[in-house]
CSV table of C-alpha atoms in Angstrom, one decimal:
chain,number,residue,atom,x,y,z
A,21,UNK,CA,103.9,113.4,93.5
A,22,UNK,CA,106.4,110.9,94.7
A,23,UNK,CA,108.1,108.9,92.0
A,24,UNK,CA,106.7,105.6,93.2
A,25,UNK,CA,103.2,106.9,92.5
A,26,UNK,CA,104.3,108.2,89.1
A,27,UNK,CA,106.0,104.9,88.3
A,28,UNK,CA,103.1,102.6,89.3
A,29,UNK,CA,100.4,104.6,87.6
A,30,UNK,CA,102.6,104.9,84.5
A,31,UNK,CA,103.1,101.1,84.5
A,32,UNK,CA,99.4,100.5,84.7
A,33,UNK,CA,98.7,102.8,81.8
A,34,UNK,CA,101.5,101.2,79.8
A,35,UNK,CA,100.0,97.7,80.5
A,36,UNK,CA,96.6,99.0,79.5
A,37,UNK,CA,98.0,100.4,76.2
A,38,UNK,CA,99.6,97.0,75.5
A,39,UNK,CA,96.5,95.0,76.1
A,40,UNK,CA,94.5,97.3,73.9
A,41,UNK,CA,96.8,96.8,70.9
A,42,UNK,CA,96.3,93.9,68.5
A,43,UNK,CA,98.5,90.9,69.4
A,44,UNK,CA,101.7,90.4,67.4
A,45,UNK,CA,101.8,87.2,65.5
A,46,UNK,CA,105.3,86.4,66.7
A,47,UNK,CA,105.4,85.6,70.5
A,48,UNK,CA,108.8,87.2,70.9
A,49,UNK,CA,107.6,90.4,69.3
A,50,UNK,CA,104.5,90.3,71.5
A,51,UNK,CA,106.8,90.2,74.6
A,52,UNK,CA,108.9,93.0,73.2
A,53,UNK,CA,105.8,95.1,72.6
A,54,UNK,CA,104.6,94.6,76.2
A,55,UNK,CA,108.1,95.5,77.6
A,56,UNK,CA,108.2,98.6,75.3
A,57,UNK,CA,104.8,99.9,76.4
A,58,UNK,CA,105.5,99.4,80.1
A,59,UNK,CA,109.0,101.0,79.9
A,60,UNK,CA,108.0,103.9,77.7
A,61,UNK,CA,105.1,104.9,79.9
A,62,UNK,CA,107.1,104.4,83.1
A,63,UNK,CA,110.0,106.5,81.7
A,64,UNK,CA,107.7,109.2,80.4
A,65,UNK,CA,105.9,109.3,83.8
A,66,UNK,CA,109.2,110.2,85.5
A,67,UNK,CA,111.2,112.0,82.7
A,68,UNK,CA,110.2,115.6,83.7
A,69,UNK,CA,111.8,115.1,87.1
A,70,UNK,CA,115.2,115.1,85.5
A,71,UNK,CA,115.1,118.8,86.0
A,72,UNK,CA,116.6,118.1,89.4
A,73,UNK,CA,120.0,118.2,87.7
A,74,UNK,CA,119.4,121.9,87.1
A,75,UNK,CA,119.2,122.7,90.9
A,76,UNK,CA,122.8,123.7,90.9
A,77,UNK,CA,122.2,126.5,88.5
A,78,UNK,CA,121.0,128.8,91.3
A,79,UNK,CA,122.1,129.2,94.9
A,80,UNK,CA,120.1,127.1,97.3
A,81,UNK,CA,117.3,127.0,98.1
A,82,UNK,CA,116.5,128.9,94.9
A,83,UNK,CA,118.0,126.2,92.6
A,84,UNK,CA,115.5,123.6,93.8
A,85,UNK,CA,112.5,125.8,94.3
A,86,UNK,CA,112.7,127.5,90.9
A,87,UNK,CA,114.1,124.8,88.7
A,88,UNK,CA,112.3,121.7,90.0
A,89,UNK,CA,108.8,121.5,88.5
A,90,UNK,CA,110.2,124.1,86.1
A,91,UNK,CA,110.5,124.1,82.3
A,92,UNK,CA,110.3,120.4,82.0
A,93,UNK,CA,106.9,120.6,83.6
A,94,UNK,CA,105.3,122.7,80.9
A,95,UNK,CA,103.1,121.5,78.1
A,96,UNK,CA,105.2,123.3,75.5
A,97,UNK,CA,108.4,121.5,76.5
A,98,UNK,CA,106.8,118.1,77.0
A,99,UNK,CA,106.8,117.7,73.2
A,100,UNK,CA,110.6,117.8,72.7
A,101,UNK,CA,111.0,115.6,75.8
A,102,UNK,CA,108.7,113.0,74.3
A,103,UNK,CA,110.6,113.1,71.0
A,104,UNK,CA,113.9,112.7,72.9
A,105,UNK,CA,112.6,109.7,74.8
A,106,UNK,CA,111.3,108.1,71.6
A,107,UNK,CA,114.6,108.7,69.9
A,108,UNK,CA,116.5,107.1,72.8
A,109,UNK,CA,114.3,104.1,72.7
A,110,UNK,CA,114.9,103.7,68.9
A,111,UNK,CA,118.6,104.1,69.2
A,112,UNK,CA,119.3,102.1,72.3
A,113,UNK,CA,116.8,99.2,72.0
A,114,UNK,CA,117.4,97.1,68.8
A,115,UNK,CA,114.5,94.8,69.5
A,116,UNK,CA,112.1,97.7,69.9
A,117,UNK,CA,113.5,99.2,66.7
A,118,UNK,CA,112.8,96.0,64.8
A,119,UNK,CA,109.2,95.9,66.2
A,120,UNK,CA,108.5,99.5,65.4
A,121,UNK,CA,109.7,99.1,61.8
A,122,UNK,CA,107.4,96.2,61.3
A,123,UNK,CA,104.2,97.2,63.2
A,124,UNK,CA,102.1,100.3,62.7
A,125,UNK,CA,100.1,99.3,65.8
A,126,UNK,CA,103.2,99.2,67.9
A,127,UNK,CA,104.2,102.7,66.7
A,128,UNK,CA,100.8,104.0,67.6
A,129,UNK,CA,101.0,102.3,71.0
A,130,UNK,CA,104.4,103.9,71.7
A,131,UNK,CA,103.1,107.4,70.9
A,132,UNK,CA,100.1,106.7,73.2
A,133,UNK,CA,102.2,105.4,76.0
A,134,UNK,CA,104.7,108.2,75.9
A,135,UNK,CA,102.1,110.9,75.5
A,136,UNK,CA,100.0,109.5,78.4
A,137,UNK,CA,103.1,109.2,80.6
A,138,UNK,CA,104.1,112.9,80.2
A,139,UNK,CA,100.5,114.1,80.7
A,140,UNK,CA,100.1,111.8,83.7
A,141,UNK,CA,103.3,113.3,85.3
A,142,UNK,CA,102.1,116.9,84.9
A,143,UNK,CA,98.5,116.1,85.9
A,144,UNK,CA,99.6,114.2,89.1
A,145,UNK,CA,102.0,116.9,90.1
A,146,UNK,CA,99.2,119.4,89.7
A,147,UNK,CA,97.2,117.7,92.4
A,148,UNK,CA,99.0,118.9,95.5
A,149,UNK,CA,99.8,122.3,97.0
A,150,UNK,CA,103.4,122.6,95.6
A,151,UNK,CA,102.1,123.7,92.3
A,152,UNK,CA,103.0,123.7,88.6
A,153,UNK,CA,102.8,126.3,85.8
A,154,UNK,CA,102.0,124.1,82.7
A,155,UNK,CA,101.1,126.9,80.3
A,156,UNK,CA,104.3,128.8,80.6
A,157,UNK,CA,105.5,131.0,78.7
A,158,UNK,CA,101.9,131.9,77.7
A,159,UNK,CA,100.8,132.0,81.3
A,160,UNK,CA,103.5,132.2,84.1
A,161,UNK,CA,101.1,131.7,87.0
A,162,UNK,CA,101.4,128.7,89.3
A,163,UNK,CA,98.4,126.3,89.5
A,164,UNK,CA,97.7,124.5,92.7
A,165,UNK,CA,95.4,121.5,93.0
A,166,UNK,CA,95.5,121.3,96.9
A,167,UNK,CA,93.8,117.9,96.7
A,168,UNK,CA,96.2,115.1,97.3
A,169,UNK,CA,99.2,114.5,99.6
A,170,UNK,CA,102.5,114.3,97.9
A,171,UNK,CA,102.8,110.7,99.0
A,172,UNK,CA,99.5,108.9,98.2
A,173,UNK,CA,99.0,105.2,99.0
A,174,UNK,CA,95.8,105.1,96.9
A,175,UNK,CA,98.1,105.4,93.8
A,176,UNK,CA,100.4,102.7,95.2
A,177,UNK,CA,97.6,100.2,95.6
A,178,UNK,CA,96.0,101.1,92.3
A,179,UNK,CA,99.3,100.6,90.5
A,180,UNK,CA,100.9,97.7,92.3
A,181,UNK,CA,98.0,95.2,92.8
A,182,UNK,CA,96.9,94.6,89.2
A,183,UNK,CA,100.5,94.5,88.1
A,184,UNK,CA,101.6,92.1,90.8
A,185,UNK,CA,98.7,89.8,89.9
A,186,UNK,CA,100.1,89.4,86.4
A,187,UNK,CA,103.2,87.7,87.8
A,188,UNK,CA,103.4,84.0,87.2
A,189,UNK,CA,103.5,82.0,90.4
A,190,UNK,CA,101.7,82.6,93.7
A,191,UNK,CA,105.0,83.3,95.4
A,192,UNK,CA,106.0,85.9,92.9
A,193,UNK,CA,102.6,87.6,93.4
A,194,UNK,CA,102.7,87.3,97.2
A,195,UNK,CA,106.1,89.0,97.6
A,196,UNK,CA,105.2,92.5,96.2
A,197,UNK,CA,101.7,92.3,97.6
A,198,UNK,CA,103.0,91.4,101.0
A,199,UNK,CA,105.6,94.2,100.9
A,200,UNK,CA,102.9,96.7,100.0
A,201,UNK,CA,100.6,95.6,102.8
A,202,UNK,CA,103.6,95.7,105.2
A,203,UNK,CA,104.5,99.2,104.1
A,204,UNK,CA,100.9,100.4,104.6
A,205,UNK,CA,100.8,98.9,108.0
A,206,UNK,CA,104.1,100.5,109.0
A,207,UNK,CA,102.9,104.0,108.0
A,208,UNK,CA,99.7,103.4,110.0
A,209,UNK,CA,101.6,102.3,113.1
A,210,UNK,CA,103.8,105.3,112.7
A,211,UNK,CA,100.8,107.7,112.7
A,212,UNK,CA,100.8,108.7,109.0
A,213,UNK,CA,97.7,106.7,108.0
A,214,UNK,CA,94.4,106.3,109.9
A,215,UNK,CA,93.3,102.8,110.6
A,216,UNK,CA,90.1,103.4,108.6
A,217,UNK,CA,92.3,104.5,105.7
A,218,UNK,CA,94.3,101.3,106.0
A,219,UNK,CA,91.1,99.2,105.9
A,220,UNK,CA,89.8,101.0,102.8
A,221,UNK,CA,93.2,100.6,101.0
A,222,UNK,CA,93.3,96.8,101.8
A,223,UNK,CA,89.7,96.4,100.6
A,224,UNK,CA,90.5,98.4,97.4
A,225,UNK,CA,93.5,96.2,96.8
A,226,UNK,CA,91.6,93.0,97.4
A,227,UNK,CA,89.0,94.0,95.0
A,228,UNK,CA,91.5,94.8,92.3
A,229,UNK,CA,93.2,91.4,92.9
A,230,UNK,CA,90.0,89.5,92.5
A,231,UNK,CA,89.1,91.5,89.3
A,232,UNK,CA,92.6,90.8,87.8
A,233,UNK,CA,92.4,87.1,88.7
A,234,UNK,CA,89.0,86.8,86.9
A,235,UNK,CA,90.0,88.9,84.0
A,236,UNK,CA,92.9,86.6,83.0
A,237,UNK,CA,96.2,87.4,81.4
A,238,UNK,CA,94.9,89.8,78.8
A,239,UNK,CA,91.9,91.3,80.6
A,240,UNK,CA,91.6,95.0,81.1
A,241,UNK,CA,88.9,95.1,83.8
A,242,UNK,CA,91.2,95.4,86.8
A,243,UNK,CA,93.5,98.0,85.1
A,244,UNK,CA,90.5,100.2,84.3
A,245,UNK,CA,89.0,99.7,87.8
A,246,UNK,CA,92.4,100.8,89.3
A,247,UNK,CA,92.5,104.0,87.2
A,248,UNK,CA,88.8,104.7,87.8
A,249,UNK,CA,89.3,104.1,91.5
A,250,UNK,CA,92.2,106.5,91.6
A,251,UNK,CA,90.3,109.1,89.6
A,252,UNK,CA,87.3,108.7,91.9
A,253,UNK,CA,89.5,109.3,95.0
A,254,UNK,CA,90.9,112.5,93.4
A,255,UNK,CA,87.3,113.7,92.8
A,256,UNK,CA,86.4,113.0,96.4
A,257,UNK,CA,89.4,114.8,97.6
A,258,UNK,CA,88.6,117.8,95.4
A,259,UNK,CA,85.1,118.0,96.9
A,260,UNK,CA,86.5,117.7,100.4
A,261,UNK,CA,89.1,120.3,99.7
A,262,UNK,CA,86.5,122.8,98.6
A,263,UNK,CA,84.5,122.1,101.7
A,264,UNK,CA,87.6,122.7,103.8
A,265,UNK,CA,88.3,126.0,102.1
A,266,UNK,CA,84.7,127.2,102.8
A,267,UNK,CA,85.0,126.2,106.5
A,268,UNK,CA,88.3,128.1,106.8
A,269,UNK,CA,87.0,131.2,105.0
A,270,UNK,CA,83.9,131.3,107.2
A,271,UNK,CA,86.0,131.0,110.3
A,272,UNK,CA,88.5,133.7,109.3
A,273,UNK,CA,85.7,136.1,108.4
A,274,UNK,CA,84.4,135.8,112.0
A,275,UNK,CA,87.9,136.3,113.5
A,276,UNK,CA,88.7,139.4,111.5
A,277,UNK,CA,86.0,140.9,109.2
A,278,UNK,CA,88.3,143.8,108.2
A,279,UNK,CA,90.9,141.5,106.5
A,280,UNK,CA,90.6,140.2,103.0
A,281,UNK,CA,91.3,136.5,102.5
A,282,UNK,CA,93.6,136.2,99.5
A,283,UNK,CA,94.3,132.5,99.4
A,284,UNK,CA,93.9,129.3,101.3
A,285,UNK,CA,96.4,126.4,100.6
A,286,UNK,CA,95.2,123.0,101.6
A,287,UNK,CA,97.4,120.0,102.3
A,288,UNK,CA,95.6,116.6,102.4
A,289,UNK,CA,96.4,113.8,104.8
A,290,UNK,CA,97.3,110.5,103.0
A,291,UNK,CA,94.2,108.5,101.9
A,292,UNK,CA,92.0,110.6,104.2
A,293,UNK,CA,89.3,113.0,102.8
A,294,UNK,CA,88.4,114.2,106.3
A,295,UNK,CA,91.7,115.6,107.7
A,296,UNK,CA,93.4,118.6,106.2
A,297,UNK,CA,96.1,121.1,107.1
A,298,UNK,CA,95.5,124.7,105.9
A,299,UNK,CA,97.6,127.8,105.4
A,300,UNK,CA,95.9,131.1,104.7
A,301,UNK,CA,97.0,134.5,103.5
A,302,UNK,CA,95.0,137.7,104.5
A,303,UNK,CA,95.6,141.4,103.8
A,304,UNK,CA,94.6,144.3,105.9
A,305,UNK,CA,94.9,147.3,103.6
A,306,UNK,CA,94.0,149.8,106.3
A,307,UNK,CA,96.7,148.5,108.8
A,308,UNK,CA,99.2,148.0,106.0
A,309,UNK,CA,99.8,144.4,107.0
A,310,UNK,CA,99.3,140.8,105.9
A,311,UNK,CA,98.7,137.8,108.0
A,312,UNK,CA,99.5,134.2,107.5
A,313,UNK,CA,97.9,131.4,109.5
A,314,UNK,CA,98.4,127.7,109.7
A,315,UNK,CA,96.1,125.2,111.2
A,316,UNK,CA,94.0,122.1,110.8
A,317,UNK,CA,90.4,121.4,109.8
A,318,UNK,CA,88.2,118.3,109.7
A,319,UNK,CA,85.6,118.5,106.9
A,320,UNK,CA,83.6,115.7,108.6
A,321,UNK,CA,84.0,116.1,112.4
A,322,UNK,CA,81.1,113.8,113.2
A,323,UNK,CA,82.9,111.0,111.4
A,324,UNK,CA,86.5,111.9,112.2
A,325,UNK,CA,87.3,114.5,114.9
A,326,UNK,CA,90.5,116.5,114.8
A,327,UNK,CA,92.0,114.5,117.7
A,328,UNK,CA,91.5,111.3,115.7
A,329,UNK,CA,93.4,112.5,112.7
A,330,UNK,CA,96.8,110.7,112.1
A,331,UNK,CA,99.1,112.0,114.9
A,332,UNK,CA,102.4,112.2,112.8
A,333,UNK,CA,100.9,114.9,110.6
A,334,UNK,CA,98.7,116.7,113.2
A,335,UNK,CA,101.3,118.9,114.8
A,336,UNK,CA,100.0,118.5,118.3
A,337,UNK,CA,96.9,117.5,120.3
A,338,UNK,CA,93.5,118.6,119.0
A,339,UNK,CA,90.1,119.3,120.7
A,340,UNK,CA,87.5,116.7,119.8
A,341,UNK,CA,84.8,119.3,119.8
A,342,UNK,CA,86.5,121.7,117.3
A,343,UNK,CA,86.2,121.5,113.6
A,344,UNK,CA,89.0,123.9,112.9
A,345,UNK,CA,92.1,124.9,114.9
A,346,UNK,CA,94.7,127.6,114.2
A,347,UNK,CA,98.1,126.7,115.5
A,348,UNK,CA,100.3,129.5,114.2
A,349,UNK,CA,99.8,133.0,112.9
A,350,UNK,CA,102.1,135.9,111.9
A,351,UNK,CA,101.3,139.5,111.0
A,352,UNK,CA,103.9,141.3,108.9
A,353,UNK,CA,104.3,144.8,107.5
A,354,UNK,CA,103.5,145.0,103.8
A,355,UNK,CA,106.1,147.8,103.6
A,356,UNK,CA,108.9,145.4,104.8
A,357,UNK,CA,107.8,142.7,102.3
A,358,UNK,CA,107.8,145.2,99.4
A,359,UNK,CA,111.1,146.9,100.5
A,360,UNK,CA,112.8,143.5,100.6
A,361,UNK,CA,111.5,142.6,97.2
A,362,UNK,CA,112.7,145.9,95.7
A,363,UNK,CA,116.1,145.9,97.3
A,364,UNK,CA,117.0,142.2,97.6
A,365,UNK,CA,117.3,140.3,94.3
A,366,UNK,CA,117.6,136.9,95.9
A,367,UNK,CA,114.5,137.5,98.0
A,368,UNK,CA,112.7,138.7,94.8
A,369,UNK,CA,113.6,135.5,93.1
A,370,UNK,CA,112.4,133.5,96.1
A,371,UNK,CA,109.0,135.3,95.9
A,372,UNK,CA,108.5,133.7,92.5
A,373,UNK,CA,107.9,130.4,94.4
A,374,UNK,CA,106.6,131.4,97.9
A,375,UNK,CA,102.9,131.1,98.1
A,376,UNK,CA,102.8,131.7,101.9
A,377,UNK,CA,105.9,134.0,102.5
A,378,UNK,CA,106.7,134.3,106.2
A,379,UNK,CA,109.4,136.7,107.3
A,380,UNK,CA,111.6,136.2,110.3
A,381,UNK,CA,114.4,138.4,111.6
A,382,UNK,CA,117.1,136.8,109.4
A,383,UNK,CA,115.2,134.2,107.3
A,384,UNK,CA,112.2,133.9,105.0
A,385,UNK,CA,110.2,130.6,104.6
A,386,UNK,CA,107.1,129.3,103.0
A,387,UNK,CA,104.5,128.3,105.7
A,388,UNK,CA,103.1,125.6,103.4
A,389,UNK,CA,105.8,123.2,104.5
A,390,UNK,CA,106.4,124.1,108.1
A,391,UNK,CA,105.6,126.9,110.5
A,392,UNK,CA,109.2,127.3,111.4
A,393,UNK,CA,112.3,128.0,109.3
A,394,UNK,CA,114.2,125.1,110.9
A,395,UNK,CA,114.0,122.0,108.7
A,396,UNK,CA,111.9,123.9,106.1
A,397,UNK,CA,113.5,123.3,102.6
A,398,UNK,CA,112.2,126.7,101.4
A,399,UNK,CA,114.1,128.7,104.1
A,400,UNK,CA,116.1,131.6,102.6
A,401,UNK,CA,118.6,133.6,104.6
A,402,UNK,CA,117.8,137.3,104.4
A,403,UNK,CA,120.7,139.7,103.8
A,404,UNK,CA,119.0,143.0,104.6
A,405,UNK,CA,121.9,144.9,103.0
A,406,UNK,CA,121.7,142.6,99.9
A,407,UNK,CA,125.5,142.2,99.8
A,408,UNK,CA,125.2,138.9,98.0
A,409,UNK,CA,125.5,138.8,94.2
A,410,UNK,CA,122.3,138.6,92.2
A,411,UNK,CA,121.7,135.1,90.7
A,412,UNK,CA,121.5,134.8,86.9
A,413,UNK,CA,119.0,132.8,85.0
A,414,UNK,CA,116.1,133.2,87.4
A,415,UNK,CA,113.0,131.7,85.7
A,416,UNK,CA,110.2,134.2,85.1
A,417,UNK,CA,107.5,132.3,87.0
A,418,UNK,CA,104.6,134.5,88.2
A,419,UNK,CA,104.7,135.7,91.8
A,420,UNK,CA,102.2,133.6,93.8
A,421,UNK,CA,101.6,136.5,96.1
A,422,UNK,CA,101.5,139.3,93.6
A,423,UNK,CA,98.4,140.5,95.4
A,424,UNK,CA,100.7,141.6,98.3
A,425,UNK,CA,103.4,143.2,96.1
């Protein structure tokens, strides 16, 4: 997920932890406790993304593909990260250190805030089609949620509105809320959000604002409603994604009954359960080939036809009467894929990330992110003679397309 979503949801959980703890007798310590819970959960919700500093350990694009969402995004290594964050807070924040020495409740709250933040980060990253491998080294396979777009305004509204409503004056509340509404309107006008999505987001935000206003300074109702609303949206997306995969599978079976569908990756539209991009991988064992396809599907065409889906993400005009459209396909020799893997160490390392590996004449790219190598951050130049040195320290993630190798 984007770090704005990580941050806002983390702040909401930190605020909820604070309001759940017994109040400190000293108002100054009470203020320190609130700031500590907010900062700790915010920091923990972003801490694993510090793995970006490791991108330079491998040649690009391998450094980013294999080290981002890498070891810091595993359950095993979340524990030392959490301990490091707590140690830094203890060493660098004298006021927090004094509070923690005196209050058992604050110590319990800090553990809850940090633990929740790290789990939130991993759980939210698992929602989209990029993938995580949380159980490494016990299980090196990638796990893909395929449910939520990597930039999700539902999380922005759920996090920002109840927090903004805790600010003192009406002006201080209006500034962040107005900025959020303007940002949502901008993305709608630019064709990333549907007007119906904008309406739903504004109603969700208004409801949270009213709940927080009625709950008062220490009320938890709006915070709980924000988290429940976000969880409900994720559940709805999960059901829509499964419906989309069924539609794709049925359509591909009609197109080519001889092929075996290996995987369907789904990319959601922001705040839109109806519109989806899909990427599929099929294998034809008799022909010795595999086929990748990329297209778009509406899981509720009677409510939102393909040509009504947000234009900026639709990759071209759509037919109103169609429920599914295939825009791009490529059939590739399995022999070439396997020969490249066996003879080219950089390509072999790249295959530890690529879920939809497309092969061009001189490049390889993952179709999840674009149907062309141009502008695709996964694009790898292919040296057929493998004259480049083999990279050291390649993480042993499982091959997403081991079924082709």
